[in-house]
Coordinates of C-alpha atoms in Angstrom, one line a residue:
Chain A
X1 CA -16.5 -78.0 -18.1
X2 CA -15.0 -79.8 -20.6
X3 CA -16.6 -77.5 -23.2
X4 CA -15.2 -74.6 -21.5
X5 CA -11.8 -76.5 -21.7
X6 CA -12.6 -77.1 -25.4
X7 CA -13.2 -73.8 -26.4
X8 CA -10.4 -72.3 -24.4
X9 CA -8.0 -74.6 -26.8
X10 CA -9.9 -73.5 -29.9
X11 CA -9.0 -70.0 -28.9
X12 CA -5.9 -71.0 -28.1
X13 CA -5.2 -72.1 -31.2
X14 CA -6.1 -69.1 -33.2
X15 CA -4.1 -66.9 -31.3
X16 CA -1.0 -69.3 -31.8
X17 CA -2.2 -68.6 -35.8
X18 CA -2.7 -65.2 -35.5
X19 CA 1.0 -64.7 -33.9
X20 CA 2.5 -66.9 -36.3
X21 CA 0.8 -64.7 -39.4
X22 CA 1.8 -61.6 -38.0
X23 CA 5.5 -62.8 -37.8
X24 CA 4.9 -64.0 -41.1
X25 CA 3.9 -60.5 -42.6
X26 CA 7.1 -58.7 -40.4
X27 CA 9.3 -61.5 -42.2
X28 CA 7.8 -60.4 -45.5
X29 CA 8.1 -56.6 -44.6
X30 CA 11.4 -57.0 -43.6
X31 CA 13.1 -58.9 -47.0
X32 CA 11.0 -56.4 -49.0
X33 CA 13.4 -53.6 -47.0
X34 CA 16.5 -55.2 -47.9
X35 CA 15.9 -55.7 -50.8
X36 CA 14.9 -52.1 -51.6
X37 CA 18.0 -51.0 -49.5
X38 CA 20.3 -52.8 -52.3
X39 CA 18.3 -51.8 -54.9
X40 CA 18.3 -48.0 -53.9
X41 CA 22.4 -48.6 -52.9
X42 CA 22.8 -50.4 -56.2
X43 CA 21.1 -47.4 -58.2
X44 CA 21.8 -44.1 -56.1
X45 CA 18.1 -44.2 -56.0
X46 CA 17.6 -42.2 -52.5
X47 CA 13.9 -41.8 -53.2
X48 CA 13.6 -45.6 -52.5
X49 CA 15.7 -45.3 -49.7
X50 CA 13.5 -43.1 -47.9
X51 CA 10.8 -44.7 -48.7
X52 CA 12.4 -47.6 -46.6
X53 CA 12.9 -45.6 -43.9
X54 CA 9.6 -44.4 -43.8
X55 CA 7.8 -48.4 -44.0
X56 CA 10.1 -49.3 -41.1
X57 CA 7.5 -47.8 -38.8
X58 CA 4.9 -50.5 -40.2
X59 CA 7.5 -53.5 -39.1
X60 CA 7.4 -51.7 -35.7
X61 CA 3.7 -51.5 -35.8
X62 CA 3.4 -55.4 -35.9
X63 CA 6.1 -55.7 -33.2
X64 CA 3.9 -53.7 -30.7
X65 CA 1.0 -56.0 -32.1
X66 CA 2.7 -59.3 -31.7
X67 CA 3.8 -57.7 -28.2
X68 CA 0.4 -57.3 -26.7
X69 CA -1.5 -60.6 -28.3
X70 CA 1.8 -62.8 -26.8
X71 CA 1.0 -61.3 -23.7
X72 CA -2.5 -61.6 -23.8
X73 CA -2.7 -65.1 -24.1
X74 CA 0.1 -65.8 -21.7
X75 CA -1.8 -64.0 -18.9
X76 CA -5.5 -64.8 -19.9
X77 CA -4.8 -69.0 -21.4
X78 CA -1.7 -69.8 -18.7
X79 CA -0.1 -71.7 -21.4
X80 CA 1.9 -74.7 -20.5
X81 CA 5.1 -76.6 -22.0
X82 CA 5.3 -76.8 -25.8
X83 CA 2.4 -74.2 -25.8
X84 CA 4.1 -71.2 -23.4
X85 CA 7.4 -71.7 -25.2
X86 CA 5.6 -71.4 -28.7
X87 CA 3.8 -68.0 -27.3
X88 CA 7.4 -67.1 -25.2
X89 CA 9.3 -67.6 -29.1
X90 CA 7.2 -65.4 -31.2
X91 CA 7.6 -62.4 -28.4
X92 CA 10.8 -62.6 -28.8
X93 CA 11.3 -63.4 -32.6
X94 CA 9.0 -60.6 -33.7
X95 CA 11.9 -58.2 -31.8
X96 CA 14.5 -59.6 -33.5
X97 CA 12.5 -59.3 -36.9
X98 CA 12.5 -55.5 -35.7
X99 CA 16.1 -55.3 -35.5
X100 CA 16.4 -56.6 -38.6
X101 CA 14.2 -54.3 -40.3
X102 CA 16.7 -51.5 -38.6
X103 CA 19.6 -52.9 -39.9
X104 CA 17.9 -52.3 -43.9
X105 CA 17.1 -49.0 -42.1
X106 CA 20.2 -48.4 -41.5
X107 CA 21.3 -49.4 -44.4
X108 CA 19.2 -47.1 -46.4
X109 CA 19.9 -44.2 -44.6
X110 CA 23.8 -44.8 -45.5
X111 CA 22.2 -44.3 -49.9
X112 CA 22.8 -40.7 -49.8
X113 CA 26.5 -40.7 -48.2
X114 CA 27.6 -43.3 -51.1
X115 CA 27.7 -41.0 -54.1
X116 CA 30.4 -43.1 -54.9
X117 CA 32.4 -41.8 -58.1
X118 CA 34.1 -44.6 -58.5
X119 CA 31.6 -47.2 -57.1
X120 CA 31.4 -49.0 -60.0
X121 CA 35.0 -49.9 -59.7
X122 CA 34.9 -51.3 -56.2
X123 CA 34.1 -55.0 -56.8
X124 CA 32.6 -54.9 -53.6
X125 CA 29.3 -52.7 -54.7
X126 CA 28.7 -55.4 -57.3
X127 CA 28.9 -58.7 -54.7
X128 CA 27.3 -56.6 -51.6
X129 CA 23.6 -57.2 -53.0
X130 CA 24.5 -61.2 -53.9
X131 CA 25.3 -61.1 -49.8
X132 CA 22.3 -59.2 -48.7
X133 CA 20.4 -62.0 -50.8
X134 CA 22.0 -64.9 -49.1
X135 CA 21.2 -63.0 -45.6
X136 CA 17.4 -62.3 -46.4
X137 CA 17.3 -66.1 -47.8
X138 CA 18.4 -66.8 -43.9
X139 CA 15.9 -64.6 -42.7
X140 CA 12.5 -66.1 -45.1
X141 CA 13.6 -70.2 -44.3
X142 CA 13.8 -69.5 -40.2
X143 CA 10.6 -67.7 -40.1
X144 CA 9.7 -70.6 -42.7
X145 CA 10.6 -73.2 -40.0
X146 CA 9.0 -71.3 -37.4
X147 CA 5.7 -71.1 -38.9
X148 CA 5.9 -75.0 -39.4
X149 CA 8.3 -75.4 -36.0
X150 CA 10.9 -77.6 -38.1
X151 CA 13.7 -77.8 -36.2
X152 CA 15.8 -79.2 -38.4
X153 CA 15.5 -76.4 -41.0
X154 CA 16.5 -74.3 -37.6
X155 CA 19.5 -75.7 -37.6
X156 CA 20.1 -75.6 -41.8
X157 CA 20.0 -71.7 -41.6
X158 CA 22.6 -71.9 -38.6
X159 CA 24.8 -73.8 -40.5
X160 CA 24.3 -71.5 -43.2
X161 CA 25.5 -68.3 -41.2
X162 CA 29.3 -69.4 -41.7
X163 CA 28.7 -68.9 -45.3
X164 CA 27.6 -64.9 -45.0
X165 CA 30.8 -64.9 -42.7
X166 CA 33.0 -65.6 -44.8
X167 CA 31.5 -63.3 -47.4
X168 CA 31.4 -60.5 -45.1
X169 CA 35.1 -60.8 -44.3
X170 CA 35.7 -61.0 -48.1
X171 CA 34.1 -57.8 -48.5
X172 CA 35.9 -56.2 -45.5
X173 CA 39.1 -57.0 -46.9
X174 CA 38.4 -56.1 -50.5
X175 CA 37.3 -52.6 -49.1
X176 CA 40.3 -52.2 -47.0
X177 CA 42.5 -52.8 -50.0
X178 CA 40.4 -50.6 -51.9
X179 CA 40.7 -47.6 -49.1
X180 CA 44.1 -48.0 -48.9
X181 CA 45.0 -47.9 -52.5
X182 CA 42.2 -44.8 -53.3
X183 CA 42.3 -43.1 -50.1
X184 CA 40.0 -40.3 -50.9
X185 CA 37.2 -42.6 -51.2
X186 CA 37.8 -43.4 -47.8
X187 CA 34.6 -41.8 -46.1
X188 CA 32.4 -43.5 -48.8
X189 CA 33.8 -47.1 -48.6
X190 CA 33.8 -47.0 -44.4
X191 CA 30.2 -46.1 -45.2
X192 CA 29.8 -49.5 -47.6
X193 CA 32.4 -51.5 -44.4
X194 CA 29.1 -50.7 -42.4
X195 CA 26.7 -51.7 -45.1
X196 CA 28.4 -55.2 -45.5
X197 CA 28.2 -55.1 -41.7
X198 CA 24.6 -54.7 -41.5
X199 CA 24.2 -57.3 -43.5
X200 CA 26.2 -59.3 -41.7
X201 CA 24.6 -58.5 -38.8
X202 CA 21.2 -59.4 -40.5
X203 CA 22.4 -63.0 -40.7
X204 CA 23.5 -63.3 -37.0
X205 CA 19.6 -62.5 -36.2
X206 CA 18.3 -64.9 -38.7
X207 CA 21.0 -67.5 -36.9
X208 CA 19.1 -66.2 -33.1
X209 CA 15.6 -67.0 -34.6
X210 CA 16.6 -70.2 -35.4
X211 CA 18.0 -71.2 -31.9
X212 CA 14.7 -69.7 -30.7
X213 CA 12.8 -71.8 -33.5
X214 CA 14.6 -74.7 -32.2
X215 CA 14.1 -74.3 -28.5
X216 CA 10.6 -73.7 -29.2
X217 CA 10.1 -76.7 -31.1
X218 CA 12.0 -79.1 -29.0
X219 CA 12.5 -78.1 -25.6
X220 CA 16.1 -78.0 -25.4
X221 CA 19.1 -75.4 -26.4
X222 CA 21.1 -75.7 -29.5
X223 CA 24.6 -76.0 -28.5
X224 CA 26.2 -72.4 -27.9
X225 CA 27.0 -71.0 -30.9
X226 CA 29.4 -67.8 -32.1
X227 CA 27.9 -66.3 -34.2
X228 CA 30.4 -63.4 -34.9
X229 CA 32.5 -63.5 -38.3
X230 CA 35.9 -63.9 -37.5
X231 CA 36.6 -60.6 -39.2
X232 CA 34.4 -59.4 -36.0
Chain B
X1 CA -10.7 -64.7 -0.1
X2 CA -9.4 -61.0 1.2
X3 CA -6.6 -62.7 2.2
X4 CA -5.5 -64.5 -0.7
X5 CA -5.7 -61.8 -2.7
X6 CA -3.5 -60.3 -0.3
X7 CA -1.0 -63.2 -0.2
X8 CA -1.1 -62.5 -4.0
X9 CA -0.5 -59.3 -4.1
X10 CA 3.0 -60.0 -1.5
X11 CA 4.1 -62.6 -3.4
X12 CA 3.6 -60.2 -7.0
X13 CA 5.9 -57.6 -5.6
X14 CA 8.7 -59.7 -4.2
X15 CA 8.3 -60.9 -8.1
X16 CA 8.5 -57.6 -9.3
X17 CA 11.6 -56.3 -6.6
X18 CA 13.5 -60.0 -7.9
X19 CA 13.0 -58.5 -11.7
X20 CA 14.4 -55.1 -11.0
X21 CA 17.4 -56.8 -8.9
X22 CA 17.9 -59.5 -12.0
X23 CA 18.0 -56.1 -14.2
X24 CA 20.3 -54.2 -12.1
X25 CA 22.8 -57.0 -11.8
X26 CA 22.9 -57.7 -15.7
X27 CA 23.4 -53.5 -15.6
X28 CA 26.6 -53.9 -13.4
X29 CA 27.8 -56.5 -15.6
X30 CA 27.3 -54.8 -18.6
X31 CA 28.6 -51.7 -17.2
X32 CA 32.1 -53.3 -15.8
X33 CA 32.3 -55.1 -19.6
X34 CA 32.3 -51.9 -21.0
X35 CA 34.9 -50.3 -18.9
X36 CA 36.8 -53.8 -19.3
X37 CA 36.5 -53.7 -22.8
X38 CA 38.1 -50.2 -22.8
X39 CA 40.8 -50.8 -20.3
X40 CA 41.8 -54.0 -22.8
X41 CA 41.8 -51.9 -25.7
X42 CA 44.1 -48.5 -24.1
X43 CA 46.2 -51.5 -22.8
X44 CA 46.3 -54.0 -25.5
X45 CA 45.4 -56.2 -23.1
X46 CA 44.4 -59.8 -24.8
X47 CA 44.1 -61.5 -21.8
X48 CA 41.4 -59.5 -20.2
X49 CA 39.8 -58.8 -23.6
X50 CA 39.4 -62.7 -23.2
X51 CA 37.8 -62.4 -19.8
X52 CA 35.1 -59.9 -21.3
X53 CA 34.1 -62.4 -23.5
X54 CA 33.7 -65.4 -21.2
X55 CA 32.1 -62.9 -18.8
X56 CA 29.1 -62.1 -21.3
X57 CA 27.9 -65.5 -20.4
X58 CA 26.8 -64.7 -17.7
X59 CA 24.8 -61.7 -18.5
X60 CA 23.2 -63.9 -20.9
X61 CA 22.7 -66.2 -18.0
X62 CA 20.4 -63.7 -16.1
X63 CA 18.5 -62.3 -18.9
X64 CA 17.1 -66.1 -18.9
X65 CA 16.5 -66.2 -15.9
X66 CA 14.1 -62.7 -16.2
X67 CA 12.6 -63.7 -19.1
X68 CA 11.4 -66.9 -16.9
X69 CA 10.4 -65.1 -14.4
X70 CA 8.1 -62.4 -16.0
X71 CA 6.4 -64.9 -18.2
X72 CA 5.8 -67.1 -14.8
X73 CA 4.6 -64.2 -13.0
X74 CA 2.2 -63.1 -16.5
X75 CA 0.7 -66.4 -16.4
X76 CA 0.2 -66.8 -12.8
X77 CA -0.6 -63.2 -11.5
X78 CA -2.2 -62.2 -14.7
X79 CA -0.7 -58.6 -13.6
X80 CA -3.2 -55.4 -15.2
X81 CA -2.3 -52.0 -16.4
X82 CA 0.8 -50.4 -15.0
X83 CA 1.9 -53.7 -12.9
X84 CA 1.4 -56.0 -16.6
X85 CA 3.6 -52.7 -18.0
X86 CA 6.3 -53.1 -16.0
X87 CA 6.3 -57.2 -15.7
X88 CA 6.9 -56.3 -20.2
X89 CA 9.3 -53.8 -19.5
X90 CA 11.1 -55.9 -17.0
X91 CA 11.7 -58.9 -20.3
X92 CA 12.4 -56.3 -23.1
X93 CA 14.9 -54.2 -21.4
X94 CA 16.6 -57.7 -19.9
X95 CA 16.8 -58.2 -23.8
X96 CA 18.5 -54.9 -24.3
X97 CA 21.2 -55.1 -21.6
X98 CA 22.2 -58.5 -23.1
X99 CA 22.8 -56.9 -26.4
X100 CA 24.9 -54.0 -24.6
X101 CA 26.8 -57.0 -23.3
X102 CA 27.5 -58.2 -26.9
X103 CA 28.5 -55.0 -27.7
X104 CA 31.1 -54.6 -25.2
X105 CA 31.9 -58.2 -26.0
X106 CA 32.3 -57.5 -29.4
X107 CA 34.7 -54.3 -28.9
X108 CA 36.8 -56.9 -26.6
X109 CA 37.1 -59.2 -29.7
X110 CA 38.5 -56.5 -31.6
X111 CA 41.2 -55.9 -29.2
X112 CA 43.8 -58.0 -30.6
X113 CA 43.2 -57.1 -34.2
X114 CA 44.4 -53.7 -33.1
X115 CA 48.0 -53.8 -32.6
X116 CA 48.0 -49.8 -34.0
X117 CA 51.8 -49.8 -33.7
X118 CA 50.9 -45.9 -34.2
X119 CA 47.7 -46.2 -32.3
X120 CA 49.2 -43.5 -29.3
X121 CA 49.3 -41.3 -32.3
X122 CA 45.5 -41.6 -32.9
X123 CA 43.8 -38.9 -31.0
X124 CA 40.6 -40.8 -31.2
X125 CA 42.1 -43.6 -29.3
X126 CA 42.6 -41.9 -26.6
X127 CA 38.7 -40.3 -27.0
X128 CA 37.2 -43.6 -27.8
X129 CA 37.0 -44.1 -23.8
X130 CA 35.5 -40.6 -22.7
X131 CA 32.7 -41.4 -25.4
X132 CA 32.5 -45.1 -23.5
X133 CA 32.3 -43.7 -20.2
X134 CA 28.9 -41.5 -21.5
X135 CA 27.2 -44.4 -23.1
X136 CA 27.9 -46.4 -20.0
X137 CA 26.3 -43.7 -17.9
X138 CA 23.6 -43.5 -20.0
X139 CA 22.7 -47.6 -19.5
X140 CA 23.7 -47.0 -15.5
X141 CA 21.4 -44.3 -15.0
X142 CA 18.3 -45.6 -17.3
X143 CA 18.3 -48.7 -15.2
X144 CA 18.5 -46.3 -11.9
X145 CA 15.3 -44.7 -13.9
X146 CA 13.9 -48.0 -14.3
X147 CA 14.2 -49.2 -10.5
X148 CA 12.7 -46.2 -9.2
X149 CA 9.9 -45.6 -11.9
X150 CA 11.6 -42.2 -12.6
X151 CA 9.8 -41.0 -16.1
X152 CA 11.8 -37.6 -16.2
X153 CA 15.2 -39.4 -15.3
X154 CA 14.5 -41.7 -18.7
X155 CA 14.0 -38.6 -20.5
X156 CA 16.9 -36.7 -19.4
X157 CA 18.9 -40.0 -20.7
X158 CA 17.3 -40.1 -24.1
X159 CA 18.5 -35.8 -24.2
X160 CA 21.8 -37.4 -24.0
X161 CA 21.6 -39.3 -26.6
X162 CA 22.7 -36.4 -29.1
X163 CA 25.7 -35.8 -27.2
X164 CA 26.9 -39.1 -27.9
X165 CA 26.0 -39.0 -31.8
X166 CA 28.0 -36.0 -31.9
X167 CA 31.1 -37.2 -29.8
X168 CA 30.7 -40.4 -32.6
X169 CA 30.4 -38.3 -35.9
X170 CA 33.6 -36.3 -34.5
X171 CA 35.6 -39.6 -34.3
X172 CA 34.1 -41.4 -37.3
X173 CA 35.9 -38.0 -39.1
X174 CA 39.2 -37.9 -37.0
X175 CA 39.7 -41.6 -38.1
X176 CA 38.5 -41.3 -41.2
X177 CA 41.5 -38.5 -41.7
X178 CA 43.7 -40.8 -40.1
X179 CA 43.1 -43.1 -42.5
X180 CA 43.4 -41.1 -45.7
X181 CA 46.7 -39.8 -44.5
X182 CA 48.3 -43.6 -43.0
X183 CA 46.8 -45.8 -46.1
X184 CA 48.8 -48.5 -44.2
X185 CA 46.7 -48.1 -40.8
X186 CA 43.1 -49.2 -42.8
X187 CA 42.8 -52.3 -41.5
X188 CA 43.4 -51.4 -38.0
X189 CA 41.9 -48.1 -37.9
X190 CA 38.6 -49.8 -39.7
X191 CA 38.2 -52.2 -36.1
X192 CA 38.7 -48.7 -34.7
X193 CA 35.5 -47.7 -36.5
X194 CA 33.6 -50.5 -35.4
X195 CA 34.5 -49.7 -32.0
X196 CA 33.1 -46.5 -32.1
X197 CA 30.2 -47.5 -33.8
X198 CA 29.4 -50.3 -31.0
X199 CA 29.8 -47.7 -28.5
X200 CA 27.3 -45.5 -30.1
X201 CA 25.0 -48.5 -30.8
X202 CA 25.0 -48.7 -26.7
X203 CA 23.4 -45.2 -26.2
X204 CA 20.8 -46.0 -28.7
X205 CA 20.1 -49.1 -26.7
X206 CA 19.7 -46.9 -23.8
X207 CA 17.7 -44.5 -25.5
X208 CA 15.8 -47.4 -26.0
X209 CA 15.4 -48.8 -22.4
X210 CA 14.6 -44.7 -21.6
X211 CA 11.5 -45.3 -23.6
X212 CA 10.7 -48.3 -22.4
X213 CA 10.8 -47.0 -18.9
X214 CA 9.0 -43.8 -19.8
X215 CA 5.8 -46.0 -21.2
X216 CA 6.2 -48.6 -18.1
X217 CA 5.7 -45.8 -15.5
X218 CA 3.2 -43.7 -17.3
X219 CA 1.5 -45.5 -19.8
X220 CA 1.9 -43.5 -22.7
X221 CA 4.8 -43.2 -25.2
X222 CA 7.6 -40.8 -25.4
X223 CA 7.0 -39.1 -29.0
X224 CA 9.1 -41.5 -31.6
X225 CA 12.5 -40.6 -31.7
X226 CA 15.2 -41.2 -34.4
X227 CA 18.3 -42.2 -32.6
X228 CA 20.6 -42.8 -35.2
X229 CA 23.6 -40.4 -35.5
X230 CA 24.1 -38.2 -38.2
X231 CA 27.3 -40.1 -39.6
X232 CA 24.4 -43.2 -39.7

């Protein structure tokens, strides 16, 4: 019997491992596709953004995976306490990794509608990419604590998300001055407002996956944050 | 023994009937935040823009109390097939409604950054709520599709979907217009954006649920869709 119990732990255990290193490989997925999304924004490259589109399906892919092992276990091991929530987390970080991987999606798909003439004079192009860094940064050191349940790095990335706030509304207002003063670009720059959004966007997730990280490692909530820039 | 695996199966659908009620509540909720959210923005109405905002609490509130529920019922009924299916579809779309919540909250947010002095002079102002109404329809009537098991009602919401893209491609260009031709409106007319872009965000969201609802009752998966507008 207590064999049995044994070798239902050892099982256990590799599941846990093997949820943990699939969320590890949608994490990796996922900063590769923003960082292609700059990169094809950065060069008008719309080869490379539909090539992000089109790996998007393989982030999905792992969600559906992640999806059925989490509820495997939960139904076949009855996990309890620390355990369930650990099994509970990565359901429901693996969906928000998803998200995330729409937002560089979305992000992409936005390449071909920026011809942008003049992009090389909107500060903004230049700074969006340093943003979309700082966001995917957020994104790699939650799924970091995660994997090693550190839920004091949690709470680093939260802090962090003020930061990409303020950047975003930075942004927001240098486009705005930049539509108003060239107001034929208008179409193109709303198109870059949503970009910056995304990204923006991107970093309230990374900020979600850390409350989750920190529930899952402690047991209790992180006090109720907003996690909306104030430029909304 | 014949009999406890009756008591079991009793006590698994009163589970399952306390999921789909949890569900349909968060729906009303996020239903009456949309039309909230609209009423405060036609009225520049700050103070109930406020109450949308304090009110997403509570939506948030339920979708914990689903995602409880359906891992408790996974680990203690160990559900198969098409009852395991819909205990899954039960948590994910609770996560979907509470993100329609933080849409409707975030449209609410933007209320009082839209003063629009000229705002009656918009046209898409005064669309922006006809295109709310449809998406809010579409999250009302997935979730009716969801209570009953309806598989053709889910897909007869994600046909919808397109109607929506189109209404929000027509107002992303009337604003865009607006803009080009009041440079001093940008900043306003930008939140205006947003707002439309939130709203369409929520039909995708109940595209989303439609497919959720479609594999729940049948098993199989509606062919992948891409629900993005045009306009991205």
């Amino acid at each position: 019997m207590a064999k049995g119990h044994e070798h239902t732990i050892k099982a256990f255990d590799a599941e846990i491992k093997q949820l943990r290193a699939l969320i590890s490989q949608m994490g990796g997925l996922a900063e590769q596709a923003i960082a292609d999304a700059m990169t094809a924004l950065q060069r008008n490259d719309t080869e490379l953004a539909k090539q992000v589109r089109a790996k998007d399906k393989a982030i999905d892919a792992i969600e559906a995976e992640v999806e059925k092992l989490a509820v495997r276990v939960i139904a076949l091991r009855a996990p309890m306490a620390d355990d369930l929530r650990d099994v509970v987390a990565a359901l429901k970080i693996a969906g928000v990794v998803e998200r995330i991987g729409d937002y560089a999606k979305n992000i992409a798909k936005r390449v071909p509608l920026i011809h942008a003439s003049g992009k090389d004079r909107i500060d903004a192009v230049s700074v969006i990419p340093a943003m979309a860094q700082m966001a995917s940064e957020m994104v790699h050191d939650v799924l970091d604590a995660f994997a090693s349940r550190d839920a004091e790095a949690a709470i680093r990335v939260c802090e962090r998300d003020s930061r990409l706030d303020d950047f975003y509304d930075s942004i927001f207002r240098t486009l705005v001055t930049y539509m108003v003063e060239n107001p034929r670009t208008v179409s193109e720059v709303a198109h870059l407002l949503f970009v910056a959004k995304n990204i923006e966007r991107i970093g309230d997730h990374a900020t979600n996956v850390a409350e989750m990280v920190y529930f899952a490692a402690t047991g209790s909530y992180l006090a109720d944050r907003d996690t909306d820039s104030t430029g909304v």
